[in-house]
Amino acid sequence: MQRVLIVEDETNISELIVYNLKENGYETMIASDGESGLAYALSEKPDLILLDVMLPGKNGFDVCRELREVHHLKTPIIMLTAKSEEIDKILGLEFGADDYVTKPFSVRELMARVKAVLRRSESMPANEEQEPGNKDEKKSDQLIHVGDLTMDIEKHEVRVNDRLVELTFKEFELLKTLAVNRGKVMSRDYLLDKVWGYDYIGETRTVDVHVRYLRLKLGEEEQIIQTIRGVGYKIL
Ligand code: CA
């Protein structure tokens, strides 16, 4: 049974989430402030964390950053936020959450995201699924080379020349999808479906935000991801 930690101070919301997670066959734990959320995340090793941004004491951003940067925890995190302007921050470099849900959210939407994030993280890192990509691609032992960029699918590592680039799970999956389909234009809708695994209608901005951070992290190699206006992205 997969275990979900809910870090949320509003009891009516956490109870609603717990009820629905249990209905869907998940085990749950609740923390009602940032400090105990952090402690539970480290001691209980949940499979997924639902993390509210506005919390008493340590807020959700601090908790997320501390889990990733100080404790190097890879557990998927879905952030709950009331402000859509926080989305860029949440998905970005600084915090490294895997997804977000804006309040007020529909339970159906939240459950869809929980399932999608867990499904994706389950299939990692042994996700050997082959894309209908360029057959001439240089691949050996699950290595993908694009210019100075090397992706090691098995180790979930990306290097530019010899520099190791730290990517979030979604950034890695996005880059991988583009790289194995090298030369083809991938639409935002396709990328959302492929990387996020569900219909994200009206939220193609998520792809743009991730591409922006990927380019930043890849540094000099940023030009390898081409924007095809009005369509999507491709790697040459
Ligand atoms: Ca709150």
mmCIF file of C-alpha atoms and ligand atoms in Angstrom:
data_model
loop_
_atom_site.group_PDB
_atom_site.id
_atom_site.type_symbol
_atom_site.label_atom_id
_atom_site.label_comp_id
_atom_site.label_asym_id
_atom_site.label_seq_id
_atom_site.Cartn_x
_atom_site.Cartn_y
_atom_site.Cartn_z
ATOM 1 C CA MET A 1 0.000 0.000 0.000
ATOM 2 C CA GLN A 2 1.398 3.394 -0.934
ATOM 3 C CA ARG A 3 1.693 5.976 1.808
ATOM 4 C CA VAL A 4 0.911 9.636 1.426
ATOM 5 C CA LEU A 5 1.952 12.337 3.880
ATOM 6 C CA ILE A 6 -0.378 15.345 3.982
ATOM 7 C CA VAL A 7 1.119 18.533 5.425
ATOM 8 C CA GLU A 8 -1.810 20.887 5.859
ATOM 9 C CA ASP A 9 -2.950 23.013 8.794
ATOM 10 C CA GLU A 10 -6.579 23.378 7.744
ATOM 11 C CA THR A 11 -8.318 20.384 9.260
ATOM 12 C CA ASN A 12 -11.316 20.448 6.931
ATOM 13 C CA ILE A 13 -8.997 20.238 3.919
ATOM 14 C CA SER A 14 -6.726 17.545 5.327
ATOM 15 C CA GLU A 15 -9.733 15.440 6.346
ATOM 16 C CA LEU A 16 -11.221 15.731 2.889
ATOM 17 C CA ILE A 17 -7.914 14.677 1.337
ATOM 18 C CA VAL A 18 -7.446 11.790 3.779
ATOM 19 C CA TYR A 19 -10.965 10.503 3.145
ATOM 20 C CA ASN A 20 -10.445 10.472 -0.599
ATOM 21 C CA LEU A 21 -6.962 8.989 -0.485
ATOM 22 C CA LYS A 22 -8.241 6.142 1.690
ATOM 23 C CA GLU A 23 -11.141 5.565 -0.710
ATOM 24 C CA ASN A 24 -8.524 5.207 -3.437
ATOM 25 C CA GLY A 25 -6.522 2.686 -1.463
ATOM 26 C CA TYR A 26 -3.722 4.818 -0.041
ATOM 27 C CA GLU A 27 -2.428 4.899 3.482
ATOM 28 C CA THR A 28 -2.249 8.412 4.956
ATOM 29 C CA MET A 29 -0.474 10.451 7.619
ATOM 30 C CA ILE A 30 -1.118 14.052 8.564
ATOM 31 C CA ALA A 31 1.172 16.774 9.823
ATOM 32 C CA SER A 32 -0.373 20.149 10.628
ATOM 33 C CA ASP A 33 2.719 22.343 10.553
ATOM 34 C CA GLY A 34 5.978 22.603 8.653
ATOM 35 C CA GLU A 35 8.285 21.297 11.372
ATOM 36 C CA SER A 36 6.363 18.090 11.962
ATOM 37 C CA GLY A 37 5.847 17.691 8.210
ATOM 38 C CA LEU A 38 9.593 17.765 7.741
ATOM 39 C CA ALA A 39 10.138 15.316 10.580
ATOM 40 C CA TYR A 40 7.497 12.869 9.263
ATOM 41 C CA ALA A 41 8.828 13.081 5.730
ATOM 42 C CA LEU A 42 12.258 12.031 6.975
ATOM 43 C CA SER A 43 11.247 9.416 9.541
ATOM 44 C CA GLU A 44 8.247 7.815 7.822
ATOM 45 C CA LYS A 45 9.566 7.769 4.256
ATOM 46 C CA PRO A 46 6.194 8.260 2.531
ATOM 47 C CA ASP A 47 5.796 7.537 -1.195
ATOM 48 C CA LEU A 48 4.340 10.988 -1.826
ATOM 49 C CA ILE A 49 4.039 14.281 0.044
ATOM 50 C CA LEU A 50 1.139 16.718 -0.370
ATOM 51 C CA LEU A 51 2.534 19.960 0.938
ATOM 52 C CA ASP A 52 0.541 23.115 1.620
ATOM 53 C CA VAL A 53 2.401 26.398 1.056
ATOM 54 C CA MET A 54 0.828 28.453 3.842
ATOM 55 C CA LEU A 55 1.664 26.680 7.080
ATOM 56 C CA PRO A 56 2.278 27.910 10.598
ATOM 57 C CA GLY A 57 5.980 28.212 11.412
ATOM 58 C CA LYS A 58 8.070 26.828 8.580
ATOM 59 C CA ASN A 59 6.103 27.305 5.337
ATOM 60 C CA GLY A 60 5.759 24.799 2.521
ATOM 61 C CA PHE A 61 8.508 26.402 0.448
ATOM 62 C CA ASP A 62 11.006 26.094 3.298
ATOM 63 C CA VAL A 63 10.006 22.499 3.934
ATOM 64 C CA CYS A 64 10.310 21.590 0.251
ATOM 65 C CA ARG A 65 13.690 23.244 -0.123
ATOM 66 C CA GLU A 66 15.038 21.693 3.043
ATOM 67 C CA LEU A 67 13.913 18.204 2.029
ATOM 68 C CA ARG A 68 15.560 18.531 -1.366
ATOM 69 C CA GLU A 69 18.686 20.497 -0.596
ATOM 70 C CA VAL A 70 19.623 19.512 2.930
ATOM 71 C CA HIS A 71 18.295 15.956 3.073
ATOM 72 C CA HIS A 72 18.435 15.132 -0.672
ATOM 73 C CA LEU A 73 15.040 13.491 -0.407
ATOM 74 C CA LYS A 74 13.716 12.398 -3.816
ATOM 75 C CA THR A 75 10.165 11.675 -2.664
ATOM 76 C CA PRO A 76 7.667 13.241 -5.074
ATOM 77 C CA ILE A 77 6.052 16.398 -3.723
ATOM 78 C CA ILE A 78 2.784 17.970 -4.848
ATOM 79 C CA MET A 79 2.336 21.466 -3.485
ATOM 80 C CA LEU A 80 -1.022 22.958 -2.606
ATOM 81 C CA THR A 81 -1.159 26.658 -3.275
ATOM 82 C CA ALA A 82 -3.797 29.360 -3.213
ATOM 83 C CA LYS A 83 -1.839 31.667 -5.489
ATOM 84 C CA SER A 84 -1.366 30.946 -9.165
ATOM 85 C CA GLU A 85 1.577 33.368 -9.268
ATOM 86 C CA GLU A 86 3.513 30.948 -7.092
ATOM 87 C CA ILE A 87 3.437 28.240 -9.754
ATOM 88 C CA ASP A 88 6.676 29.283 -11.438
ATOM 89 C CA LYS A 89 8.452 29.247 -8.120
ATOM 90 C CA ILE A 90 7.019 25.919 -7.072
ATOM 91 C CA LEU A 91 7.995 24.011 -10.177
ATOM 92 C CA GLY A 92 11.312 25.702 -10.553
ATOM 93 C CA LEU A 93 14.904 25.463 -9.703
ATOM 94 C CA GLU A 94 14.457 26.861 -6.243
ATOM 95 C CA PHE A 95 12.055 24.371 -4.741
ATOM 96 C CA GLY A 96 11.923 21.348 -6.990
ATOM 97 C CA ALA A 97 8.379 20.168 -6.342
ATOM 98 C CA ASP A 98 6.982 17.663 -8.832
ATOM 99 C CA ASP A 99 3.582 19.186 -9.329
ATOM 100 C CA TYR A 100 1.073 21.547 -7.774
ATOM 101 C CA VAL A 101 -2.643 21.927 -7.268
ATOM 102 C CA THR A 102 -4.236 25.332 -6.831
ATOM 103 C CA LYS A 103 -6.781 25.881 -4.092
ATOM 104 C CA PRO A 104 -9.686 25.541 -4.228
ATOM 105 C CA PHE A 105 -9.139 22.230 -6.013
ATOM 106 C CA SER A 106 -11.533 19.514 -7.037
ATOM 107 C CA VAL A 107 -10.968 16.203 -5.305
ATOM 108 C CA ARG A 108 -11.065 14.481 -8.668
ATOM 109 C CA GLU A 109 -8.267 16.654 -9.968
ATOM 110 C CA LEU A 110 -6.138 16.113 -6.892
ATOM 111 C CA MET A 111 -6.577 12.332 -7.073
ATOM 112 C CA ALA A 112 -5.663 12.351 -10.762
ATOM 113 C CA ARG A 113 -2.430 14.171 -9.955
ATOM 114 C CA VAL A 114 -1.627 11.918 -7.012
ATOM 115 C CA LYS A 115 -2.028 8.866 -9.210
ATOM 116 C CA ALA A 116 -0.048 10.356 -12.067
ATOM 117 C CA VAL A 117 2.868 11.427 -9.875
ATOM 118 C CA LEU A 118 2.998 8.069 -8.104
ATOM 119 C CA ARG A 119 2.773 6.174 -11.376
ATOM 120 C CA ARG A 120 5.650 8.171 -12.798
ATOM 121 C CA SER A 121 7.861 7.787 -9.763
ATOM 122 C CA GLU A 122 7.123 4.068 -9.581
ATOM 123 C CA SER A 123 8.377 3.520 -13.095
ATOM 124 C CA MET A 124 11.562 5.401 -12.249
ATOM 125 C CA PRO A 125 14.406 4.836 -12.678
ATOM 126 C CA ALA A 126 13.857 1.592 -14.550
ATOM 127 C CA ASN A 127 11.636 3.268 -17.126
ATOM 128 C CA GLU A 128 13.091 1.654 -20.211
ATOM 129 C CA GLU A 129 10.109 2.385 -22.375
ATOM 130 C CA GLN A 130 11.333 3.186 -25.880
ATOM 131 C CA GLU A 131 9.965 6.151 -27.709
ATOM 132 C CA PRO A 132 9.404 6.010 -31.452
ATOM 133 C CA GLY A 133 12.563 8.032 -31.812
ATOM 134 C CA ASN A 134 15.360 8.427 -34.266
ATOM 135 C CA LYS A 135 16.803 4.986 -34.894
ATOM 136 C CA ASP A 136 20.212 6.398 -35.709
ATOM 137 C CA GLU A 137 20.565 7.812 -32.227
ATOM 138 C CA LYS A 138 23.815 6.913 -30.528
ATOM 139 C CA LYS A 139 22.735 4.784 -27.626
ATOM 140 C CA SER A 140 24.811 2.431 -25.591
ATOM 141 C CA ASP A 141 23.950 1.170 -22.132
ATOM 142 C CA GLN A 142 21.077 3.597 -21.933
ATOM 143 C CA LEU A 143 23.217 6.618 -22.712
ATOM 144 C CA ILE A 144 21.805 9.383 -24.880
ATOM 145 C CA HIS A 145 24.201 11.886 -26.409
ATOM 146 C CA VAL A 146 23.178 15.245 -27.818
ATOM 147 C CA GLY A 147 26.187 17.457 -28.469
ATOM 148 C CA ASP A 148 27.980 17.994 -25.168
ATOM 149 C CA LEU A 149 25.014 16.613 -23.293
ATOM 150 C CA THR A 150 24.933 13.045 -22.000
ATOM 151 C CA MET A 151 21.915 11.464 -20.361
ATOM 152 C CA ASP A 152 22.318 8.251 -18.429
ATOM 153 C CA ILE A 153 18.790 6.879 -18.272
ATOM 154 C CA GLU A 154 19.562 4.123 -15.815
ATOM 155 C CA LYS A 155 21.454 6.293 -13.338
ATOM 156 C CA HIS A 156 19.084 9.196 -13.936
ATOM 157 C CA GLU A 157 22.051 11.464 -14.527
ATOM 158 C CA VAL A 158 22.630 14.329 -16.907
ATOM 159 C CA ARG A 159 26.025 15.768 -17.703
ATOM 160 C CA VAL A 160 27.096 18.683 -19.844
ATOM 161 C CA ASN A 161 30.669 17.842 -20.752
ATOM 162 C CA ASP A 162 31.696 16.560 -17.329
ATOM 163 C CA ARG A 163 29.507 18.798 -15.248
ATOM 164 C CA LEU A 164 26.751 16.944 -13.445
ATOM 165 C CA VAL A 165 23.418 18.756 -13.813
ATOM 166 C CA GLU A 166 20.892 18.263 -11.021
ATOM 167 C CA LEU A 167 17.431 17.915 -12.525
ATOM 168 C CA THR A 168 14.093 17.298 -10.896
ATOM 169 C CA PHE A 169 12.231 14.185 -11.934
ATOM 170 C CA LYS A 170 9.959 16.075 -14.319
ATOM 171 C CA GLU A 171 12.816 18.002 -15.882
ATOM 172 C CA PHE A 172 14.653 14.757 -16.497
ATOM 173 C CA GLU A 173 11.599 13.105 -18.054
ATOM 174 C CA LEU A 174 10.955 16.140 -20.226
ATOM 175 C CA LEU A 175 14.541 16.255 -21.459
ATOM 176 C CA LYS A 176 14.496 12.516 -22.063
ATOM 177 C CA THR A 177 11.285 12.701 -24.089
ATOM 178 C CA LEU A 178 12.758 15.460 -26.249
ATOM 179 C CA ALA A 179 16.109 13.712 -26.590
ATOM 180 C CA VAL A 180 14.808 10.300 -27.638
ATOM 181 C CA ASN A 181 12.563 12.018 -30.176
ATOM 182 C CA ARG A 182 15.409 14.099 -31.440
ATOM 183 C CA GLY A 183 14.615 16.124 -34.546
ATOM 184 C CA LYS A 184 10.869 15.880 -34.052
ATOM 185 C CA VAL A 185 8.702 18.707 -32.832
ATOM 186 C CA MET A 186 6.878 17.698 -29.656
ATOM 187 C CA SER A 187 3.698 19.622 -28.938
ATOM 188 C CA ARG A 188 3.055 20.946 -25.438
ATOM 189 C CA ASP A 189 -0.025 18.747 -25.187
ATOM 190 C CA TYR A 190 1.978 15.672 -26.118
ATOM 191 C CA LEU A 191 4.688 16.528 -23.595
ATOM 192 C CA LEU A 192 2.120 17.099 -20.858
ATOM 193 C CA ASP A 193 0.519 13.793 -21.568
ATOM 194 C CA LYS A 194 3.820 11.967 -21.822
ATOM 195 C CA VAL A 195 5.642 13.503 -18.866
ATOM 196 C CA TRP A 196 2.792 14.392 -16.557
ATOM 197 C CA GLY A 197 0.598 11.536 -17.616
ATOM 198 C CA TYR A 198 -2.810 13.103 -17.638
ATOM 199 C CA ASP A 199 -4.856 15.685 -19.390
ATOM 200 C CA TYR A 200 -3.659 19.045 -18.221
ATOM 201 C CA ILE A 201 -5.966 21.176 -20.365
ATOM 202 C CA GLY A 202 -5.179 24.867 -20.168
ATOM 203 C CA GLU A 203 -1.983 24.286 -18.206
ATOM 204 C CA THR A 204 0.576 24.038 -20.998
ATOM 205 C CA ARG A 205 2.416 26.759 -19.133
ATOM 206 C CA THR A 206 3.768 23.946 -16.967
ATOM 207 C CA VAL A 207 5.808 22.740 -19.950
ATOM 208 C CA ASP A 208 7.150 26.228 -20.649
ATOM 209 C CA VAL A 209 8.193 26.706 -17.036
ATOM 210 C CA HIS A 210 10.054 23.399 -17.018
ATOM 211 C CA VAL A 211 11.764 24.135 -20.336
ATOM 212 C CA ARG A 212 12.879 27.508 -19.002
ATOM 213 C CA TYR A 213 14.502 25.911 -15.949
ATOM 214 C CA LEU A 214 15.996 23.120 -18.021
ATOM 215 C CA ARG A 215 17.690 25.702 -20.223
ATOM 216 C CA LEU A 216 18.997 27.544 -17.181
ATOM 217 C CA LYS A 217 20.383 24.389 -15.651
ATOM 218 C CA LEU A 218 21.929 23.116 -18.858
ATOM 219 C CA GLY A 219 23.739 26.437 -19.229
ATOM 220 C CA GLU A 220 25.702 26.666 -22.460
ATOM 221 C CA GLU A 221 23.707 23.829 -23.902
ATOM 222 C CA GLU A 222 20.442 25.738 -23.628
ATOM 223 C CA GLN A 223 20.285 26.208 -27.372
ATOM 224 C CA ILE A 224 19.731 22.484 -27.841
ATOM 225 C CA ILE A 225 16.067 22.881 -26.898
ATOM 226 C CA GLN A 226 14.440 24.798 -29.712
ATOM 227 C CA THR A 227 11.139 26.580 -29.322
ATOM 228 C CA ILE A 228 8.857 26.023 -32.290
ATOM 229 C CA ARG A 229 6.453 28.909 -32.062
ATOM 230 C CA GLY A 230 2.839 27.978 -31.632
ATOM 231 C CA VAL A 231 3.655 24.269 -31.591
ATOM 232 C CA GLY A 232 6.089 23.144 -28.930
ATOM 233 C CA TYR A 233 9.705 22.142 -28.555
ATOM 234 C CA LYS A 234 12.347 20.011 -30.138
ATOM 235 C CA ILE A 235 15.975 19.042 -29.753
ATOM 236 C CA LEU A 236 17.988 19.279 -32.939
HETATM 237 CA CA CA B 1 -2.644 26.415 5.031
#
